[in-house]
PDB file of C-alpha atoms in Angstrom:
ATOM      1  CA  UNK O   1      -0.406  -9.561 -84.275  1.00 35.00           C
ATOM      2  CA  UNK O   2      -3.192  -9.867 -81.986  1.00 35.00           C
ATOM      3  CA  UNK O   3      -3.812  -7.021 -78.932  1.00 33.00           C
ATOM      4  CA  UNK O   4      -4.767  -7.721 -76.063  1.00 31.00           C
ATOM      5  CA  UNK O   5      -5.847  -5.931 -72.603  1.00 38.00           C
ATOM      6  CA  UNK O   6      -3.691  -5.717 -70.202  1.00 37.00           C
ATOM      7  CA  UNK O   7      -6.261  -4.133 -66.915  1.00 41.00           C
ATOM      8  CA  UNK O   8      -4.220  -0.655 -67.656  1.00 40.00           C
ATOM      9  CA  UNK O   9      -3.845  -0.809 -71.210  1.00 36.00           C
ATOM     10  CA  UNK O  10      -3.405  -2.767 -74.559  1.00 35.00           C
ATOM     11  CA  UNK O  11      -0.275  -5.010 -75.297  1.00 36.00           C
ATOM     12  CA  UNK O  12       0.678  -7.234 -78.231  1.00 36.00           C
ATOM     13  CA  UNK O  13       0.497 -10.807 -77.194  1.00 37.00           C
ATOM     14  CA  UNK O  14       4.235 -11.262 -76.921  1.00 39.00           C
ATOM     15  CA  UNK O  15       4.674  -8.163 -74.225  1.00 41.00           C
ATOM     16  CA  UNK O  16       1.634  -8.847 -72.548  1.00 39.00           C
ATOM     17  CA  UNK O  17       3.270 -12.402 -71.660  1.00 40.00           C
ATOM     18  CA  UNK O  18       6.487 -10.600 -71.007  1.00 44.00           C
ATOM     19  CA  UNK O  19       4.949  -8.079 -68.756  1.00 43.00           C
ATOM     20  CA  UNK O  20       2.893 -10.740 -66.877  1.00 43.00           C
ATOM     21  CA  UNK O  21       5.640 -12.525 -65.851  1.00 44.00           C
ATOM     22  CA  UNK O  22       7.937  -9.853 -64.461  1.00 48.00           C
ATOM     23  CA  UNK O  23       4.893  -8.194 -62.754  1.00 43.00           C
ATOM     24  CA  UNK O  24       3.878 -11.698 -60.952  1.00 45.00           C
ATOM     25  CA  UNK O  25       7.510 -12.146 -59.852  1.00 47.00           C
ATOM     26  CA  UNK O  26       7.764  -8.898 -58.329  1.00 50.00           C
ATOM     27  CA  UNK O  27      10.502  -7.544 -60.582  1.00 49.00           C
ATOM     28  CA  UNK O  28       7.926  -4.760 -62.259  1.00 49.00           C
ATOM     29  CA  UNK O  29       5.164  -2.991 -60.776  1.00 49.00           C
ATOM     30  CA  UNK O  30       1.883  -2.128 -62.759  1.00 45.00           C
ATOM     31  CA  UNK O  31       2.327   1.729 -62.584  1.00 47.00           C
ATOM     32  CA  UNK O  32       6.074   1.353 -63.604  1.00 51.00           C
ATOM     33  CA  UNK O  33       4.858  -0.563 -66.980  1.00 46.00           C
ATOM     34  CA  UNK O  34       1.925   2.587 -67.580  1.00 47.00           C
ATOM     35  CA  UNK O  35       4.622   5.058 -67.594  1.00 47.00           C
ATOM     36  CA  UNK O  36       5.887   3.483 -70.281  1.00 46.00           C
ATOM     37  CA  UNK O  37       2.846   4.051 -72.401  1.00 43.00           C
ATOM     38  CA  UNK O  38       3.773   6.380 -75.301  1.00 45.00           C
ATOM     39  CA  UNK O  39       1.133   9.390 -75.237  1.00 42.00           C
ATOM     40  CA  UNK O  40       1.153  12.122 -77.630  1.00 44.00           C
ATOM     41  CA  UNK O  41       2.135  15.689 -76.526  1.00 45.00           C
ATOM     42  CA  UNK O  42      -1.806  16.398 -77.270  1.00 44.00           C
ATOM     43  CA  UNK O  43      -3.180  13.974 -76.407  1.00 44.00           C
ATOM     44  CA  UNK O  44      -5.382  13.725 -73.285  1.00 49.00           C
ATOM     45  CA  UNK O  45      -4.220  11.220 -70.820  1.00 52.00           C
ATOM     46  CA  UNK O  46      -7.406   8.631 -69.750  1.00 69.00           C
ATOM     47  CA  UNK O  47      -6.565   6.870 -67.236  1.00 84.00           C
ATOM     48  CA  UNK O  48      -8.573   3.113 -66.467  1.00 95.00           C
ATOM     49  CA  UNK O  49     -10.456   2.155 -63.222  1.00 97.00           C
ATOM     50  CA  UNK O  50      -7.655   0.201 -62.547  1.00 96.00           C
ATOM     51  CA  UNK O  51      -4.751   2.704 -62.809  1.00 96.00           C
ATOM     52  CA  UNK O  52      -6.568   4.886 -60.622  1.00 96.00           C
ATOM     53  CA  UNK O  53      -7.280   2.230 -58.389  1.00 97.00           C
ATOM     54  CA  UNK O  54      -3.452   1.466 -58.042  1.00 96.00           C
ATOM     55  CA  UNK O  55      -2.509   5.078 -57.911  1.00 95.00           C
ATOM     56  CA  UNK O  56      -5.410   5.844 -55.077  1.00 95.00           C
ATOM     57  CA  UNK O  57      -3.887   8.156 -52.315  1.00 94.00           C
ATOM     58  CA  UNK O  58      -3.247   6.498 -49.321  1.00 91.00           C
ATOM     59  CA  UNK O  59      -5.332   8.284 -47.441  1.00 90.00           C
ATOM     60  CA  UNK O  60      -8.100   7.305 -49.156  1.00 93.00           C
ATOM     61  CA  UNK O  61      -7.655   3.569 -49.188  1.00 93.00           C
ATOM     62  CA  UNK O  62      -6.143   2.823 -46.177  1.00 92.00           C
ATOM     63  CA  UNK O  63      -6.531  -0.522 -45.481  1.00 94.00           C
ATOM     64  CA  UNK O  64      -4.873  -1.232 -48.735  1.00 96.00           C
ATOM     65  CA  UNK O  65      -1.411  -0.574 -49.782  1.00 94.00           C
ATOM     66  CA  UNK O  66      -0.207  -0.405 -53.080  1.00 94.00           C
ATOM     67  CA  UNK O  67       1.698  -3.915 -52.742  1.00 94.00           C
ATOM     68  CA  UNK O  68      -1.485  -5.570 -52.263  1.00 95.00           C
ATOM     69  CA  UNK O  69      -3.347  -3.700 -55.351  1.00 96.00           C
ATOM     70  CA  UNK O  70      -0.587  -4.706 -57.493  1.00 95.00           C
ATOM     71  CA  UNK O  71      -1.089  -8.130 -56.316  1.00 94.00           C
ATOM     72  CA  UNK O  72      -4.701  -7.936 -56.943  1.00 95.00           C
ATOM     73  CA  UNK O  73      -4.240  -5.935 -60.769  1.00 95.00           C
ATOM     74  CA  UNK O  74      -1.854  -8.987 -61.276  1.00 94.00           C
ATOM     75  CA  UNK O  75      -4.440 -12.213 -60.693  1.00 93.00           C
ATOM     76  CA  UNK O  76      -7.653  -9.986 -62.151  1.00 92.00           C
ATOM     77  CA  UNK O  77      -4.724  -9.753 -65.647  1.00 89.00           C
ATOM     78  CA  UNK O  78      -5.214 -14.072 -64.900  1.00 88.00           C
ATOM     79  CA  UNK O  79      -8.880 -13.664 -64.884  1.00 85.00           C
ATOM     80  CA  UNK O  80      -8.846 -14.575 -60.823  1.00 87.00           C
ATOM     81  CA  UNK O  81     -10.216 -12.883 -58.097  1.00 87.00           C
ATOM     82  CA  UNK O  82      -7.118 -12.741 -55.935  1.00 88.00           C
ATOM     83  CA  UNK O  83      -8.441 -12.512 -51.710  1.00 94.00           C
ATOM     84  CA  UNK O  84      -5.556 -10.247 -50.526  1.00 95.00           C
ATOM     85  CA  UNK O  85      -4.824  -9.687 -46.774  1.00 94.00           C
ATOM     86  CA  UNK O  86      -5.718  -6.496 -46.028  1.00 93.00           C
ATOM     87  CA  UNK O  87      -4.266  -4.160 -43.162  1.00 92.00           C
ATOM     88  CA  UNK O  88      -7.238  -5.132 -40.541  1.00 92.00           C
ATOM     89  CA  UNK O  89      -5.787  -9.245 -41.434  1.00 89.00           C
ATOM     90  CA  UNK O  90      -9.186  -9.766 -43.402  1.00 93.00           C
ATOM     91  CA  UNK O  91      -9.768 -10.445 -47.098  1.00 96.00           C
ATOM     92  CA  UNK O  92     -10.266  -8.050 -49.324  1.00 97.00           C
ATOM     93  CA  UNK O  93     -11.339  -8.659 -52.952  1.00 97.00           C
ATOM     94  CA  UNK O  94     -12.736  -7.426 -56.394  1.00 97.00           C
ATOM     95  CA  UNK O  95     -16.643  -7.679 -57.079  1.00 96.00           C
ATOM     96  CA  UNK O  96     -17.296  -7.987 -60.423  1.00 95.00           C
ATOM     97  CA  UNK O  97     -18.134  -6.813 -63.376  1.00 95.00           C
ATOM     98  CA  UNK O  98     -14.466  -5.083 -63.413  1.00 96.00           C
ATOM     99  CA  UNK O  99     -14.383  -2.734 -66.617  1.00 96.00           C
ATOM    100  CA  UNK O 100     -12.190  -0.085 -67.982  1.00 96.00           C
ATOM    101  CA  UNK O 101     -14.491   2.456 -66.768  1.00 97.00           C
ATOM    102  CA  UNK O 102     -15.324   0.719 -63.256  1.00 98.00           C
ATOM    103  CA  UNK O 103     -14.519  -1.847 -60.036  1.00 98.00           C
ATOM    104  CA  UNK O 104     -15.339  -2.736 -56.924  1.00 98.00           C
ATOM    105  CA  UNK O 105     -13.224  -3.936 -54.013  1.00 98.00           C
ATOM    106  CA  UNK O 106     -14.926  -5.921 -51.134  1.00 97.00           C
ATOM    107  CA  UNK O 107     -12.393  -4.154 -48.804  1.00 97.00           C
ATOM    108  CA  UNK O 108     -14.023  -5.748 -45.542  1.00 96.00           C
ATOM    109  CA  UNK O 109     -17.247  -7.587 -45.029  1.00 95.00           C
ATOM    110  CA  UNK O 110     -19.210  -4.402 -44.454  1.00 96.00           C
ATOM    111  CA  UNK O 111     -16.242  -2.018 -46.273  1.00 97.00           C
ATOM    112  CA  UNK O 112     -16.811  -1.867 -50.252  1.00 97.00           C
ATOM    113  CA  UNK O 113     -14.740   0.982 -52.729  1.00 98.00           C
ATOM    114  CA  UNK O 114     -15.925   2.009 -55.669  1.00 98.00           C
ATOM    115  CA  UNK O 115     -14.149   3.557 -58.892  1.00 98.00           C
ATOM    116  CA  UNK O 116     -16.193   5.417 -61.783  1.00 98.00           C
ATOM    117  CA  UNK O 117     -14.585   7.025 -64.641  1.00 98.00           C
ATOM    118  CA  UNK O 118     -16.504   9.548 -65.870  1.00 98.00           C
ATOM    119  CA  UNK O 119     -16.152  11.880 -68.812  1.00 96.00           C
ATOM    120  CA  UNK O 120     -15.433  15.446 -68.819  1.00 94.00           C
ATOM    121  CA  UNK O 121     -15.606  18.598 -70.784  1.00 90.00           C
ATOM    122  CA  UNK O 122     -11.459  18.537 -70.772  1.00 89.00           C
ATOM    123  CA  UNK O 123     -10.021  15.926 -69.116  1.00 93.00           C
ATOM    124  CA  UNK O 124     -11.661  12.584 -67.480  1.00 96.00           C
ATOM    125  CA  UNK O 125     -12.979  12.717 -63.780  1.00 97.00           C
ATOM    126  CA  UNK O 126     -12.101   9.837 -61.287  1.00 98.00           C
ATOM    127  CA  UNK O 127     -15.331   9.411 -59.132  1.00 98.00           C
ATOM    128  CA  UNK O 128     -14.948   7.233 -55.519  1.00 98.00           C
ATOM    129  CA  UNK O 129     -17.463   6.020 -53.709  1.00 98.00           C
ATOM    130  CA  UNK O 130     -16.281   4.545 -49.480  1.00 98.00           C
ATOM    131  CA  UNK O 131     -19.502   3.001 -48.024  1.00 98.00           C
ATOM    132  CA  UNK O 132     -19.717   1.408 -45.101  1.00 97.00           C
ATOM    133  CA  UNK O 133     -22.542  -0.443 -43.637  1.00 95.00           C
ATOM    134  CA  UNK O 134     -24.490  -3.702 -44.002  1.00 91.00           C
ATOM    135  CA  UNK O 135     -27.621  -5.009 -42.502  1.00 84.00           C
ATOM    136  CA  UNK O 136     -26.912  -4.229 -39.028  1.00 88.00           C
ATOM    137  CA  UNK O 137     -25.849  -0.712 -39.417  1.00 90.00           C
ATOM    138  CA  UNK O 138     -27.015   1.758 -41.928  1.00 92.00           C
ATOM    139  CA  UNK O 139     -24.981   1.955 -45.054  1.00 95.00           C
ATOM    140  CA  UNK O 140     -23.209   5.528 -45.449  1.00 97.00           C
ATOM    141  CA  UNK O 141     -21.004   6.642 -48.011  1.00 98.00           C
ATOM    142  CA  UNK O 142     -17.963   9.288 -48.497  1.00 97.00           C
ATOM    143  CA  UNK O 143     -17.731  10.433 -52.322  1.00 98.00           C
ATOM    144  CA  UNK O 144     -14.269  11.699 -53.726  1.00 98.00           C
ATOM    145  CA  UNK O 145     -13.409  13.318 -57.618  1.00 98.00           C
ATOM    146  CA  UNK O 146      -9.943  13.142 -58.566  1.00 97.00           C
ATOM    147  CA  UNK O 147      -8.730  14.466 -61.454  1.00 96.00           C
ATOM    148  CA  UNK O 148      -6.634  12.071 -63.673  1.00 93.00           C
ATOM    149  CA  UNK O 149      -3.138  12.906 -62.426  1.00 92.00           C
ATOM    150  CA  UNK O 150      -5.247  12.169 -58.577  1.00 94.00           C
ATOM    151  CA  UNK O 151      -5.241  15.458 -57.484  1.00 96.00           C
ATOM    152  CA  UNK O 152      -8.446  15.432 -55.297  1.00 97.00           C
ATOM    153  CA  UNK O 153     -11.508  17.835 -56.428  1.00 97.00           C
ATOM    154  CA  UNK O 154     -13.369  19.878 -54.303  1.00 98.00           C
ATOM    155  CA  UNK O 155     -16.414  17.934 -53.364  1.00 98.00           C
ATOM    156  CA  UNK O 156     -18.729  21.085 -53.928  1.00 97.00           C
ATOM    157  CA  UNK O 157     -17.542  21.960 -57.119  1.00 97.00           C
ATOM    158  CA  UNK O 158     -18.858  18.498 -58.190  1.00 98.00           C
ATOM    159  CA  UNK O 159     -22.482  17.832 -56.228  1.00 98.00           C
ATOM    160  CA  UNK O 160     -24.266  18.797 -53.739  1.00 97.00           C
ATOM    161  CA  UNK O 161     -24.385  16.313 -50.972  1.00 96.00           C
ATOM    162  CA  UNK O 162     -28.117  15.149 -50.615  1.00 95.00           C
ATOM    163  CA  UNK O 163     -30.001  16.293 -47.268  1.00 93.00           C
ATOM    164  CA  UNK O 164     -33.060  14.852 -45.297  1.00 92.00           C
ATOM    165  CA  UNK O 165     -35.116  17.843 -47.366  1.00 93.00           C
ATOM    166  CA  UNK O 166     -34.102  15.865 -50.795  1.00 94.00           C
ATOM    167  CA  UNK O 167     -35.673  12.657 -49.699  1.00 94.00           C
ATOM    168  CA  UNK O 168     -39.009  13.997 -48.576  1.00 93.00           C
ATOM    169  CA  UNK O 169     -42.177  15.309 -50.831  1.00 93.00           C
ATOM    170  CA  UNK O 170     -43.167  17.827 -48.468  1.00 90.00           C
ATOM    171  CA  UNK O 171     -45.469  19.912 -50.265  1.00 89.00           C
ATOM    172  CA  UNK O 172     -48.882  21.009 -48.994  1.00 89.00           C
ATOM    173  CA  UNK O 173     -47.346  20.523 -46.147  1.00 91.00           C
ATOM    174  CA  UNK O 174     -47.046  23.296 -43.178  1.00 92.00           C
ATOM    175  CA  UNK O 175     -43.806  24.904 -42.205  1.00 92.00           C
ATOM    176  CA  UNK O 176     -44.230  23.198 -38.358  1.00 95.00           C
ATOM    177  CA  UNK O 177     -45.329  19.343 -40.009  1.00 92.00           C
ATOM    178  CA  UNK O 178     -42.425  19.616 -42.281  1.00 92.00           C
ATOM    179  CA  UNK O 179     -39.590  20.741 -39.506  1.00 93.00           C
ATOM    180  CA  UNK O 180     -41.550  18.249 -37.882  1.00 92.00           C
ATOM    181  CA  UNK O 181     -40.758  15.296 -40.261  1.00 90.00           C
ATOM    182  CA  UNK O 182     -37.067  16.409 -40.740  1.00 90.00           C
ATOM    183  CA  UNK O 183     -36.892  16.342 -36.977  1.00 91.00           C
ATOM    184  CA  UNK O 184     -37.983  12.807 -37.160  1.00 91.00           C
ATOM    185  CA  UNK O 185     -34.603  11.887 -39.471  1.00 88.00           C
ATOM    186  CA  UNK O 186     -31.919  13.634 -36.997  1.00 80.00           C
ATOM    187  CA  UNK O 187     -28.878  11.615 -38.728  1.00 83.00           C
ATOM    188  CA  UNK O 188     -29.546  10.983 -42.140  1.00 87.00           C
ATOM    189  CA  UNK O 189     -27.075   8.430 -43.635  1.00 94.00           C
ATOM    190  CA  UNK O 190     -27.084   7.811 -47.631  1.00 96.00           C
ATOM    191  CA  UNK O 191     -25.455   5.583 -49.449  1.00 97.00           C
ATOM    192  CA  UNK O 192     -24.444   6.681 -53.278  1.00 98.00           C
ATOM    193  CA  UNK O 193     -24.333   3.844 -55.859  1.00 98.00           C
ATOM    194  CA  UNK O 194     -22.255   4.288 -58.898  1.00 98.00           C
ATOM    195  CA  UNK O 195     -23.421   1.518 -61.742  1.00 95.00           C
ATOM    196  CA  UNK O 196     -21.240  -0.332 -63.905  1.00 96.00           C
ATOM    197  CA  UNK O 197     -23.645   0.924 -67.049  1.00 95.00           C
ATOM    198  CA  UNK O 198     -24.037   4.283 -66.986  1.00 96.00           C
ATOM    199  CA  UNK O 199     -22.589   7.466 -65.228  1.00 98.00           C
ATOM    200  CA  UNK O 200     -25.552   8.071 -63.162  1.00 98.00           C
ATOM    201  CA  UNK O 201     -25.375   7.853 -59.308  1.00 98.00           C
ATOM    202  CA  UNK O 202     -28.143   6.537 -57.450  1.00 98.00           C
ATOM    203  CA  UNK O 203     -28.236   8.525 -53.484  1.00 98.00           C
ATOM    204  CA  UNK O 204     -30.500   6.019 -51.155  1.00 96.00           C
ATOM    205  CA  UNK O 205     -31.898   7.329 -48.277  1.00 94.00           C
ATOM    206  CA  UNK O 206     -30.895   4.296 -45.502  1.00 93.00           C
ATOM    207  CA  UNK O 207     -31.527   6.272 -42.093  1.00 85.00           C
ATOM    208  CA  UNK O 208     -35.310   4.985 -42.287  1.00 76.00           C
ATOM    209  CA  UNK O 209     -34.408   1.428 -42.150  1.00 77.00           C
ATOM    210  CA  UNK O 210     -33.197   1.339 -38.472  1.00 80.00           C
ATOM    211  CA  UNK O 211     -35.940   4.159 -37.112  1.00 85.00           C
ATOM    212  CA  UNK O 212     -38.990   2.902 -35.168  1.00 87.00           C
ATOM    213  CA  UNK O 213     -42.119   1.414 -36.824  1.00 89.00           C
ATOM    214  CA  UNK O 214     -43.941   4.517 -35.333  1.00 91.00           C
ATOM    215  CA  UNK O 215     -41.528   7.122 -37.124  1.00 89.00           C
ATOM    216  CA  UNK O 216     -41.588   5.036 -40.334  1.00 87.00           C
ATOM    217  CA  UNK O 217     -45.089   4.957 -40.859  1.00 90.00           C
ATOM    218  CA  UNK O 218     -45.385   8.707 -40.117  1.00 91.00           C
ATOM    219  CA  UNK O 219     -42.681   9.500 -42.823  1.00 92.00           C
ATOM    220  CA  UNK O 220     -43.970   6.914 -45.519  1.00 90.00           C
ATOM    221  CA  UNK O 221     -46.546   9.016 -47.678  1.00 91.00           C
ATOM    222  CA  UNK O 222     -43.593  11.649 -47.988  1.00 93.00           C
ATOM    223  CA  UNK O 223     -40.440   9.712 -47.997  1.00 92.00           C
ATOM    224  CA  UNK O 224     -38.449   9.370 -51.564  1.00 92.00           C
ATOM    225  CA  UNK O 225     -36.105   6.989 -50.453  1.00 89.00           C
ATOM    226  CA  UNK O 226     -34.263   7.013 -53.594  1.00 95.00           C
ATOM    227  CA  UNK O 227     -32.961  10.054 -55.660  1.00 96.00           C
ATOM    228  CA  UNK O 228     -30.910  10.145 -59.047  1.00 98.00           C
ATOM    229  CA  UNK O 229     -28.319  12.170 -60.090  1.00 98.00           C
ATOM    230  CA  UNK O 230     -27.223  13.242 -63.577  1.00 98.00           C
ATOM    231  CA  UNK O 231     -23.569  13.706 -64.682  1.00 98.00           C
ATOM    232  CA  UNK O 232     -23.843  16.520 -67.391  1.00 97.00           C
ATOM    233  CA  UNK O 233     -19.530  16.660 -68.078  1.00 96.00           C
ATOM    234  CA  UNK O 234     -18.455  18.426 -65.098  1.00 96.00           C
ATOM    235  CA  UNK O 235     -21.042  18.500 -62.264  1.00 97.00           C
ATOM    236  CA  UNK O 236     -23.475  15.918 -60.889  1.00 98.00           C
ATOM    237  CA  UNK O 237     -27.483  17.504 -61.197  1.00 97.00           C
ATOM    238  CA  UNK O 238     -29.946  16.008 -58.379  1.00 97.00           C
ATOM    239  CA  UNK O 239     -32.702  14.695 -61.358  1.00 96.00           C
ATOM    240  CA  UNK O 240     -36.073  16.324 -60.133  1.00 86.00           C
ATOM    241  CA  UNK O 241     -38.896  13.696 -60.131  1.00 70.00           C
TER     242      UNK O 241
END
């Protein structure tokens, strides 16, 4: 019999319809139906995008309860991009591509969360990126690792958070012009993109697009406005030019 996926996992085509049903009239929820999966003693649990996304701490996704995941995990199972009311009474909604290794959610116009799986030396990493911004305010971003039961990681023992320094080529440069330059930057927001292709996360430097047309020209010949990272199994490595 054919298999199918089911968002969290794979279903025949006859429990897939079952499941589908009960989910969409509220009598089962999504992370009620993955505890059902059968894992073996050793094997290593690897969670989806989308099972992390439903079992997100509160605290980190606020403005969307579990409720309204379900609802959305429910019409993305439809192939439809289900609008759900959010807490703040707006719309919030998937962007795709949605994979087994990574979404989106448009939470609010200028709110999007992102999930990465990533793979580890032991067990799989759950990566979050919480940017706001848009083109009126300078995009910033809040990373989170989660291991797969979601028991948050330690931000340092995964990267070190880009500063002004990492976006700025300033050798040759004198100790007072480069403590100069940085003093130029006083509030450096980034925004971290996570890609849909690869594991690699992309820090952009987005401060410089609301300072003066004085300050940006004096930056320019040093400013690296975007910087790579590398995600070697358990840490993510700033990728030197």
């Amino acid at each position: 019999m054919a298999e199918y996926k089911l968002g969290i996992f794979s279903r025949t085509r006859f429990t897939r319809l079952f499941i589908s049903l009960f989910v969409g009239l509220g009598f089962l929820s999504f992370e009620a139906v993955a505890s059902e999966v059968p894992v073996a003693k050793d094997t290593v649990f690897h969670p989806t995008a989308s099972l992390a996304f439903l079992k997100m701490p509160a605290t980190t996704l606020e403005l969307l309860a579990r409720p309204m995941r379900e609802d959305m995990l429910a019409y993305l199972e439809h192939d439809s991009i289900y609008q759900v009311p959010n807490a703040l009474e707006g719309l919030s909604y998937f962007n795709p591509p949605v994979t087994d290794d990574f979404l989106q959610v448009q939470v609010t116009p200028v709110t999007k969360f992102t999930i990465r799986m990533l793979p580890g030396k032991k067990t799989p990493v759950v990566a979050t990126a919480y940017t706001v911004g848009d083109s009126t305010q300078a995009r910033d971003t809040q990373l989170q690792f989660f291991t797969p039961d979601m028991k948050e990681i330690k931000l340092e023992k995964v990267i070190k958070i880009a500063s002004t320094k990492d976006f700025l080529d300033t050798k040759g440069l004198s100790r007072d012009d480069r403590d100069r330059l940085l003093f130029m930057i006083p509030f450096p927001t980034v925004e971290y993109i996570f890609s849909p292709d690869g594991t690699d996360l992309k820090a952009r430097l987005t401060a410089g697009e609301f300072l003066s047309k004085e300050v940006n020209e004096k930056i320019k010949p040093y400013l690296r406005r975007e910087r790579v990272y590398r995600w070697d199994g358990s840490h993510y490595k700033l990728v030197d030019d």
